[in-house]
XYZ file of C-alpha atoms in Angstrom:
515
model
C 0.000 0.000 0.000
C 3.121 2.051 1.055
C 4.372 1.936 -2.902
C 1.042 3.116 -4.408
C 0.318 5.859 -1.738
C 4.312 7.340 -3.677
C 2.962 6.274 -6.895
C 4.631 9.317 -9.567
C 5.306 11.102 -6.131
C 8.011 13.552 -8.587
C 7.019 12.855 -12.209
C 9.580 15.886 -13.309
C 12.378 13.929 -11.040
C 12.009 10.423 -10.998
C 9.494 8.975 -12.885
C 9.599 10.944 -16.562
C 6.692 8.727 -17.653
C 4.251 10.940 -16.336
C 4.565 13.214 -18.807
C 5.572 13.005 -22.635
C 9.381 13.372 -23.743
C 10.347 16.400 -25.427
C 13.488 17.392 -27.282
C 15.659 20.767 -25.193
C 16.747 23.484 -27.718
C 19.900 22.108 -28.480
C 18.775 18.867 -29.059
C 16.366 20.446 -31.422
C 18.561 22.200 -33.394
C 21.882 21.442 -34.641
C 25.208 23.581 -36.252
C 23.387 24.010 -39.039
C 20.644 26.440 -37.695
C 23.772 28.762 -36.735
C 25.832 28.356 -39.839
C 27.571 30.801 -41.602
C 26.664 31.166 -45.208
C 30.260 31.737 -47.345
C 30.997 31.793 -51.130
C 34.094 32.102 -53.499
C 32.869 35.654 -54.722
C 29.763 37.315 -54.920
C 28.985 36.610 -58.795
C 29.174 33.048 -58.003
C 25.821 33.147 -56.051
C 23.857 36.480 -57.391
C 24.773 35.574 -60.969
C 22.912 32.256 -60.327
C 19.290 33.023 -59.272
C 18.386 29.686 -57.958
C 21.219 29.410 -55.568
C 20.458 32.784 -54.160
C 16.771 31.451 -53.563
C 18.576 27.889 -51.796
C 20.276 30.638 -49.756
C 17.359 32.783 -48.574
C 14.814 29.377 -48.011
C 17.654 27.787 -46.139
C 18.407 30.792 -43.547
C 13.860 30.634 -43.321
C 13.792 27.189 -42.729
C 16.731 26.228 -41.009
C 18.119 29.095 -39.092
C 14.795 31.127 -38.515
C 12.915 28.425 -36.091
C 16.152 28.349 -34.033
C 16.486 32.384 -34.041
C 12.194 32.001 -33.020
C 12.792 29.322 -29.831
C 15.217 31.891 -28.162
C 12.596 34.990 -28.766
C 10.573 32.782 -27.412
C 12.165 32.045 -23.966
C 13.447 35.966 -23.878
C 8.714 36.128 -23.645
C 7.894 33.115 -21.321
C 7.076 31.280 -24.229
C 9.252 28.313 -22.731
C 8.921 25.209 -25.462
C 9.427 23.070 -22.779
C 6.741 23.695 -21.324
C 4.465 24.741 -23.332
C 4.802 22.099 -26.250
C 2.204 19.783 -26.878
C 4.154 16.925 -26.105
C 4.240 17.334 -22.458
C 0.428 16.972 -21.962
C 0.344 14.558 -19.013
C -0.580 11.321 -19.915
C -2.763 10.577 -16.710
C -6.431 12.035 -18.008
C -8.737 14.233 -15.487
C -5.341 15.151 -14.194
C -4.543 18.634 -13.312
C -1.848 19.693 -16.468
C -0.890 23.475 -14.969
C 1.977 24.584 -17.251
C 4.204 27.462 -15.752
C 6.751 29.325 -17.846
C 9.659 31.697 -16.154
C 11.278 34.169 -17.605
C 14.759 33.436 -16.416
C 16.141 34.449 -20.364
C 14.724 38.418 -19.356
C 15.904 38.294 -16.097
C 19.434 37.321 -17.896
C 18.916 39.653 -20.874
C 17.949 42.728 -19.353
C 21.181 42.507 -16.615
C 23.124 42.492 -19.511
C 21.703 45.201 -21.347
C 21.961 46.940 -18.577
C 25.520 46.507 -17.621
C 26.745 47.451 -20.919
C 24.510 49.753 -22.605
C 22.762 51.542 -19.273
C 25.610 54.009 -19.580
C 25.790 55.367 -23.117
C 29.069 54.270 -24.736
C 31.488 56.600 -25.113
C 33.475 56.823 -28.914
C 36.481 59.373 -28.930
C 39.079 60.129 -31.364
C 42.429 62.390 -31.199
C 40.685 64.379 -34.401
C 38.185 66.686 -32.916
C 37.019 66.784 -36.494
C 35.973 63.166 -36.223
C 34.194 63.821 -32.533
C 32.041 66.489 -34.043
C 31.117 64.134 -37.010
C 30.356 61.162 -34.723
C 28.318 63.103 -32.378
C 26.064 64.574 -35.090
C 25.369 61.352 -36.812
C 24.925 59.872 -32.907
C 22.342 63.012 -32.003
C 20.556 61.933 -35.406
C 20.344 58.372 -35.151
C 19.723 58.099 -31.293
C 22.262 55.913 -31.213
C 21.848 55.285 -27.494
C 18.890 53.877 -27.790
C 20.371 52.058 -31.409
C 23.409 50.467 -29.255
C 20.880 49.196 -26.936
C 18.771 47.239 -28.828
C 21.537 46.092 -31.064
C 23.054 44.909 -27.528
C 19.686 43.071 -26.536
C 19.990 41.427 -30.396
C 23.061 40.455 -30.382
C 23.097 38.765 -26.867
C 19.606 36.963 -27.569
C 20.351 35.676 -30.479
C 24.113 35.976 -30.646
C 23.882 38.172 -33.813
C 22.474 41.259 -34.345
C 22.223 43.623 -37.503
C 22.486 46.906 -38.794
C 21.902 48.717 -42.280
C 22.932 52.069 -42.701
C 21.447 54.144 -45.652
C 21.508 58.323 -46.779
C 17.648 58.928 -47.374
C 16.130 61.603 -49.269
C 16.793 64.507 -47.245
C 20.865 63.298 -47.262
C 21.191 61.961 -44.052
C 23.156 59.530 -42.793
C 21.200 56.795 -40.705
C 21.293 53.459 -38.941
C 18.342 50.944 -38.144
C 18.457 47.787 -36.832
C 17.353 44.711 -39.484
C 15.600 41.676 -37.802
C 17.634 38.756 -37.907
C 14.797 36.881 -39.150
C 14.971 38.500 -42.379
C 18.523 39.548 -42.884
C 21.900 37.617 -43.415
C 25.630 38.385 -44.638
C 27.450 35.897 -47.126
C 31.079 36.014 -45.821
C 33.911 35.406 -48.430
C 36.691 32.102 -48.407
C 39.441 34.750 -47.437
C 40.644 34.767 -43.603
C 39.433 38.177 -43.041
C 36.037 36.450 -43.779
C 35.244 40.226 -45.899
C 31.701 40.797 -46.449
C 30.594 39.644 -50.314
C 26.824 40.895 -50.079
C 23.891 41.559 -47.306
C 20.018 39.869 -47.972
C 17.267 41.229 -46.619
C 13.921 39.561 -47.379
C 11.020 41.237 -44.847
C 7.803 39.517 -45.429
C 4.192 41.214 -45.919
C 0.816 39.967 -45.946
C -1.663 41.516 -48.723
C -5.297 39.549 -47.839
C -4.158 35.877 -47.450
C -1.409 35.807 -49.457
C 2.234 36.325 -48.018
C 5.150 37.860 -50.034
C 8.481 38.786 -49.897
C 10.388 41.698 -50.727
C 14.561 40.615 -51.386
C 17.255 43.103 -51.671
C 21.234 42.332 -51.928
C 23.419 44.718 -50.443
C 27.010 44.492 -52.629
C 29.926 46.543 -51.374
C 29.117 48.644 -54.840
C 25.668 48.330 -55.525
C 22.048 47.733 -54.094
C 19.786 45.197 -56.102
C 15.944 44.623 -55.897
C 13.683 41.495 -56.403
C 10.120 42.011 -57.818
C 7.859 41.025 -54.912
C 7.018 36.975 -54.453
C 5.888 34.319 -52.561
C 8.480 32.594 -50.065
C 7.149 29.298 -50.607
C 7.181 29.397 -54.338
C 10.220 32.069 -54.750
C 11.027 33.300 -58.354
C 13.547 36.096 -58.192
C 13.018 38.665 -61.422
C 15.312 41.875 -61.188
C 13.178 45.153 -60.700
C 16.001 47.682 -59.550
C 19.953 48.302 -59.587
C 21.478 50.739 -58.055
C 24.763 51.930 -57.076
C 25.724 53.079 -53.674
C 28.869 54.898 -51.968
C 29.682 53.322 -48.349
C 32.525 51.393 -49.930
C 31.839 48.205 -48.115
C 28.788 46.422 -48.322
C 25.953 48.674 -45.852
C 25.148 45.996 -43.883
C 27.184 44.886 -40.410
C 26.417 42.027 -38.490
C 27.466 42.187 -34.174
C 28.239 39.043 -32.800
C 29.994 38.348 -29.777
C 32.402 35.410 -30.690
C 32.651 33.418 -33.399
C 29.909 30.834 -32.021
C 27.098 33.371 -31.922
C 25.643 32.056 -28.909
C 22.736 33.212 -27.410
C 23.488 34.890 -23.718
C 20.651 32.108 -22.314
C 20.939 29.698 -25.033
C 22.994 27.170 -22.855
C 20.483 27.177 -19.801
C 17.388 26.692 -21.593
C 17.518 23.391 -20.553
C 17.504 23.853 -16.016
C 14.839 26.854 -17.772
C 12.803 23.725 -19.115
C 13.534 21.496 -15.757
C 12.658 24.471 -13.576
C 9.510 25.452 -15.502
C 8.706 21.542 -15.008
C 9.370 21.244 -11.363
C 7.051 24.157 -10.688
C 4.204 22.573 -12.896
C 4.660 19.759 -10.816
C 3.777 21.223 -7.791
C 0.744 23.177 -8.634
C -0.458 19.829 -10.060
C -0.039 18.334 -6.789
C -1.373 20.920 -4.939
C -4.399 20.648 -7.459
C -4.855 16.706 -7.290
C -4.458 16.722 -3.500
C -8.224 18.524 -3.219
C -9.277 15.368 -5.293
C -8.053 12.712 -3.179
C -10.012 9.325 -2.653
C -12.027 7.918 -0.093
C -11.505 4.767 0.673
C -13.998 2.597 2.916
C -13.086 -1.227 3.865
C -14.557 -3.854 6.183
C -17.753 -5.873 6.239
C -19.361 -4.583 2.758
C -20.712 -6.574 0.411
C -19.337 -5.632 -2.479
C -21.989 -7.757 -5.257
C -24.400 -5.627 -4.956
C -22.645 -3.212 -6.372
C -22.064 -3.145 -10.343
C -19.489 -1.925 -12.589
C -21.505 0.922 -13.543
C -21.892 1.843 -10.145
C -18.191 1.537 -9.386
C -16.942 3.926 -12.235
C -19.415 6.092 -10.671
C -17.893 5.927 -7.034
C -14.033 6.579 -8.986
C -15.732 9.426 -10.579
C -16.610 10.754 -6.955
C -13.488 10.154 -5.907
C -14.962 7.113 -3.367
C -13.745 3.707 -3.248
C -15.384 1.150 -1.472
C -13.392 -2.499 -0.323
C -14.368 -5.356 1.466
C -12.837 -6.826 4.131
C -10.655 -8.926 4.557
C -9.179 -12.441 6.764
C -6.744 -11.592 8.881
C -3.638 -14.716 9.259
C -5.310 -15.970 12.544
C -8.521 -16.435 10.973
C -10.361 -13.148 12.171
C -11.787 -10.561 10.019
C -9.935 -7.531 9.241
C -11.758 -4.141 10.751
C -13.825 -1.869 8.771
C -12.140 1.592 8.196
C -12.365 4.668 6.455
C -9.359 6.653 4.721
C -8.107 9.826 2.563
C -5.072 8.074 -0.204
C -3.594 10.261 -2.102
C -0.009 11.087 -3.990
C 2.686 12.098 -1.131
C 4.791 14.737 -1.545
C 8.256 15.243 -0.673
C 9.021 19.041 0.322
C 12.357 19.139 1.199
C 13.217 17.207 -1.248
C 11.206 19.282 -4.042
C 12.189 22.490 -2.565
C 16.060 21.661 -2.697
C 15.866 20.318 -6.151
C 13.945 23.580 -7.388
C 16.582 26.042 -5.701
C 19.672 24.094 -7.069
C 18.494 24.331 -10.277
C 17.311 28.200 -9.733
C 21.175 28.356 -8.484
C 22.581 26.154 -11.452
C 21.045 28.962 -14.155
C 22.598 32.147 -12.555
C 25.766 30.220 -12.077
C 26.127 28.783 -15.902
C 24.796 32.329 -17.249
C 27.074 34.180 -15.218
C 24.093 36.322 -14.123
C 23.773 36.846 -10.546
C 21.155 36.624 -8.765
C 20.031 39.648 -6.936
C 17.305 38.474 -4.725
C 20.434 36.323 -2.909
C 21.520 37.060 0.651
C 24.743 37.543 -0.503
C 23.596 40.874 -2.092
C 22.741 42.472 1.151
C 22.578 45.743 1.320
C 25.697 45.635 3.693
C 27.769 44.568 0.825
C 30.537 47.117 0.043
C 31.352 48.015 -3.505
C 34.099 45.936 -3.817
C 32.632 42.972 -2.499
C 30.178 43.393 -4.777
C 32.787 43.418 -7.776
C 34.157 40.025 -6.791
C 30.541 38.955 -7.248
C 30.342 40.104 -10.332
C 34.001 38.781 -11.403
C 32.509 35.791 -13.549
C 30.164 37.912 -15.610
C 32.656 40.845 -15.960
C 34.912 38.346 -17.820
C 31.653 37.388 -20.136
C 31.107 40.895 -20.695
C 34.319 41.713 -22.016
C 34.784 38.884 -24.490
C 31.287 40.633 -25.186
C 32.467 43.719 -25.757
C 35.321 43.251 -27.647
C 32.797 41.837 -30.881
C 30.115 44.966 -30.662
C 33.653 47.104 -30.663
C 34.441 45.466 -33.792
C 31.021 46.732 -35.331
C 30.901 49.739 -34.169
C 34.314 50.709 -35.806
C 33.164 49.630 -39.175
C 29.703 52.000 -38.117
C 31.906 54.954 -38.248
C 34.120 53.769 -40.918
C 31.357 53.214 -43.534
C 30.005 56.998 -42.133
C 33.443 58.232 -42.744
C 33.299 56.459 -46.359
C 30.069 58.042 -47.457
C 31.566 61.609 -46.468
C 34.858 61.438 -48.051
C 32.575 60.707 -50.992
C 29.841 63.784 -50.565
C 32.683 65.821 -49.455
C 31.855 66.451 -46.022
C 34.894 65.087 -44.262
C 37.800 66.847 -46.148
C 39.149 63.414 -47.116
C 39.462 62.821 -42.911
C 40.478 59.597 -40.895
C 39.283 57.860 -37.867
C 42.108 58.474 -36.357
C 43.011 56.945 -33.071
C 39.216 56.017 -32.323
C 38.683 55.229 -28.834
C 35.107 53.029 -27.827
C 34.545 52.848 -23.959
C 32.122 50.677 -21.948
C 31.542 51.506 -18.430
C 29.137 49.254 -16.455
C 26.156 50.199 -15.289
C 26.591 49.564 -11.845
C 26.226 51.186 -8.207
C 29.243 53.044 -7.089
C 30.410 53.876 -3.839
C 30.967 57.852 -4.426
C 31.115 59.032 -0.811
C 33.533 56.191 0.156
C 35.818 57.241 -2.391
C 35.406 60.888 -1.886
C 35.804 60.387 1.959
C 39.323 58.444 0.749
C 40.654 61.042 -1.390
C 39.972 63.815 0.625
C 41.960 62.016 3.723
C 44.887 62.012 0.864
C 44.675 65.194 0.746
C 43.384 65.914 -2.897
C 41.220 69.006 -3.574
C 37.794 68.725 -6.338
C 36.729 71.548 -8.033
C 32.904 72.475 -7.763
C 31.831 71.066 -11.304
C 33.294 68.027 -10.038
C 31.605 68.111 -6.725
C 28.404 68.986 -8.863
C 28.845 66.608 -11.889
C 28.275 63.788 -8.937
C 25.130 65.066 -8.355
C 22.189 63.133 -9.263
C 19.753 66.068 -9.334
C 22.097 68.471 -10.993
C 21.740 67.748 -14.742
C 24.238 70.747 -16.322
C 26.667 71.387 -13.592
C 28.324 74.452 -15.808
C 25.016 76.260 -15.776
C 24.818 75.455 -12.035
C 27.846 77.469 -11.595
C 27.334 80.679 -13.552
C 23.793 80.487 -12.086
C 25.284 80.704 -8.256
C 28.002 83.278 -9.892
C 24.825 85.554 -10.835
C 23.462 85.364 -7.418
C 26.636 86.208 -5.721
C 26.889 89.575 -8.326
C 22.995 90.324 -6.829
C 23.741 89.692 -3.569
C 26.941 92.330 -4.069
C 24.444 95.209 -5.126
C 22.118 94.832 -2.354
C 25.148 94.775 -0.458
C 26.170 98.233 -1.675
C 22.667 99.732 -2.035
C 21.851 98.838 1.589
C 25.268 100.579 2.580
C 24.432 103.834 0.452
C 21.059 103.947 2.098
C 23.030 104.085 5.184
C 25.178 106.718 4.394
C 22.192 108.974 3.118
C 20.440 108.439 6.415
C 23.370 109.649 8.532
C 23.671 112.912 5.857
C 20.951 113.854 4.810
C 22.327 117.306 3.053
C 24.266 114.771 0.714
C 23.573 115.132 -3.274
C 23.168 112.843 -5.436
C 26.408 112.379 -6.894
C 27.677 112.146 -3.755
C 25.903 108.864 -3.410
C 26.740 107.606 -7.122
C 30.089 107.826 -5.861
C 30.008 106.144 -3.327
C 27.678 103.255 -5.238
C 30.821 103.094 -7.696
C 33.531 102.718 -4.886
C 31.035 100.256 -3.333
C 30.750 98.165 -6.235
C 34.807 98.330 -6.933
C 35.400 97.269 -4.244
C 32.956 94.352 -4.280
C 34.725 93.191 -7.801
């Protein structure tokens, strides 16, 4: 009786029958949803029309559904959970299916840290600054670099097409990844051949597609058509003056790894444990009755029977007990036993093994008290600082072709004076809380002296700390004439027989004297 009452007692843990198998994400797919599409030259595929369209349905077949499962997670869509194949097999069963969003809580900490504070890009030729700052104040490139960021650590690739539209501006947008791509060449430099971007529209019921190829020369367009049934006919050619192909792809390594791609598996064990439990806590209101002991149990049918199971009532006769007597009559609750401690333990290592694979800490842990100092804190951090910089070094390498295609399009209109980058500087600083009076405190025990924009550029509430100043250097100049008309009122008190320019003289001294 003891083995039924922990019958499926942890059907997440122990006994995976209980629910139907499912493949993880990287079971699901393999290398080739992450592959890297590469040709001899860029004629060899655009001069062929057919393997263009191989191209373009492989990255929507292939590569898309991959790029879909992590947007997914990144929206509590967990497939784990919420596939079809998990329904539990047990009918009238509760079947609660809770999703967490573990892949936000990852994504947004890294946006955060890397992006919270705008990055800054300096070069030795003021020149440059000015032009980078103009194109930044046009673009909004904070907010740009952000959601690049949040691309390119979702999916582990992000992109960006930069165009001069009618008005002849320079701009940047971000291209979904589920309708763009870069063919890489053979060479070791892996140099850009071409950029496609295919978006997709829907006219009534019908779905079509809209191609254009990015060369480093020239942009081509496809008459609209169906994905499914693709026939690429030419409708536009024109050339274009970035010098490089107007398309960049971010990635952070080579791999192009999502940031939670490797943890959506404890994401799909956690999301099961919990659904577990609010299953259990369900079925427990439903547990069954059982009566045994002197019944007679023909009278009853099979009809009636199904009918007592249905009411959650089961009915047993007694039985003969090894000396001969019969067994008592009794009445009974049975129903699946739970395990807390053990449940509980499993759910937190798991909760523990995500933020420790991800690198992401977890903030709702003791061990960010708010006792911690700041540089216990770092050494918290160490393990996702050394992510972040791996990180950091790939969007750096985007960036700097950013400004190098600007700078290419400028030469050419003649806005640049045939400039340079120069000695271009990016800088991340992480978003992160900082122990200002503690490090005040130490430097002014040292002995070092801050000048008041300094003091007031630490400020939170002080948003121009310049115009702070000259406004406190105004009131000081009206405070020094009030000063010196209150003193001349004075003086005519004491005389009165004194004239007029008596008193303007005095007003003048006064005020000399105050400068």
């Amino acid at each position: 009786m003891e083995e039924e009452l922990k019958v499926n007692e942890f059907e997440h843990g122990t006994d995976r029958t209980a629910y139907h198998t499912h493949r993880n994400l990287q079971q699901a797919y393999g290398p080739e949803a992450n592959f890297h599409y590469r040709a001899n030259s860029a004629e060899e595929i655009l001069d062929d029309t057919n393997k263009l369209q191989m191209m373009i349905t492989d990255h929507y077949q292939t590569q898309c559904p991959r790029l879909a499962a992590l947007d997914d997670y990144m929206k509590a869509r967990n497939n784990g959970i919420y596939n079809d194949e998990c329904r539990r097999i047990e009918e009238g069963k509760a079947d609660h299916r809770a999703a967490h969003n573990f892949a936000k809580i990852i994504n947004i900490f890294d946006v955060g840290y890397n992006t919270g504070i705008p990055i800054k890009k300096t070069s030795d030729n003021e020149d440059i600054n000015n032009l980078i700052r103009e194109y930044d104040k046009q673009n909004d490139i904070e907010a740009l670099d952000s959601e690049l960021w949040r691309d390119f650590r979702k999916y582990g690739r992000a992109y960006e097409l930069q165009y001069r539209n009618e008005e002849d501006e320079d701009r940047s947008v971000i291209s979904s990844v589920f309708e763009t791509f870069v063919c890489y060449g053979l060479d070791v430099e892996r140099t850009p051949l071409f950029a496609v971007r295919y978006p997709r529209y829907r006219i009534g019921m019908q779905e079509l597609t809209k191609v254009t190829i990015y060369t480093d020369t020239e942009i081509i367009t496809y008459k609209p058509c169906s994905l499914s049934m693709m026939v690429l006919e030419e409708e536009d050619r024109k050339e274009h003056y970035w010098g490089e192909v107007p398309v960049t792809e971010y990635s952070p390594d080579r791999y192009r790894q999502g940031g939670y791609e490797d943890v959506t598996s404890l994401i799909d064990l956690y999301d099961a444990a919990q659904s577990d439990t609010a299953n259990y806590m369900t079925d427990f209101n439903e547990a069954t009755l059982v009566i045994s002991g002197d019944l007679d149990m023909s009278r009853y049918s099979v009809k009636d029977v199904i009918a007592m199971k249905k009411a959650n009532l089961l009915l047993l006769e007694n039985g003969i007990n090894p000396d001969g007597s019969k067994s008592q009559t009794e009445a009974k609750y049975v129903y699946k036993q739970y395990d807390v401690t053990g449940t509980e333990a499993y759910k937190e290592r798991l909760q523990k093994d995500i933020h420790k694979i991800s690198f992401v800490p977890d903030l709702t842990d003791e061990a960010f008290s708010g006792t911690q100092s700041g540089e216990a804190m770092k050494y918290k951090l160490f393990g996702f600082q050394q992510l972040a910089k791996t990180s950091q070094r790939g969007f750096k390498k985007g960036l700097m072709r950013r400004y190098r295609l600007l700078l290419n399009i400028k030469n050419y209109v003649s806005e640049a004076d045939n400039a340079d980058l120069g000695n271009l500087t990016i800088t991340f600083t992480p978003n992160l809380p900082k122990a200002v009076l503690e490090e005040l405190k130490a430097l002014a025990d040292a002995g070092t002296e801050f000048s008041q924009q300094t003091l007031l550029e630490l400020a939170s509430f002080v948003e121009d700390a310049q115009a702070e100043i000259e406004k406190v250097r105004e009131e000081q100049e009206d405070s020094g004439d009030d000063a010196v008309m209150r003193r001349v009122f004075s003086l005519t008190k004491k005389d009165d027989g004194a004239d007029i320019n008596g008193q303007q003289n005095i007003l003048e001294t006064e005020r000399s004297g105050t400068a």
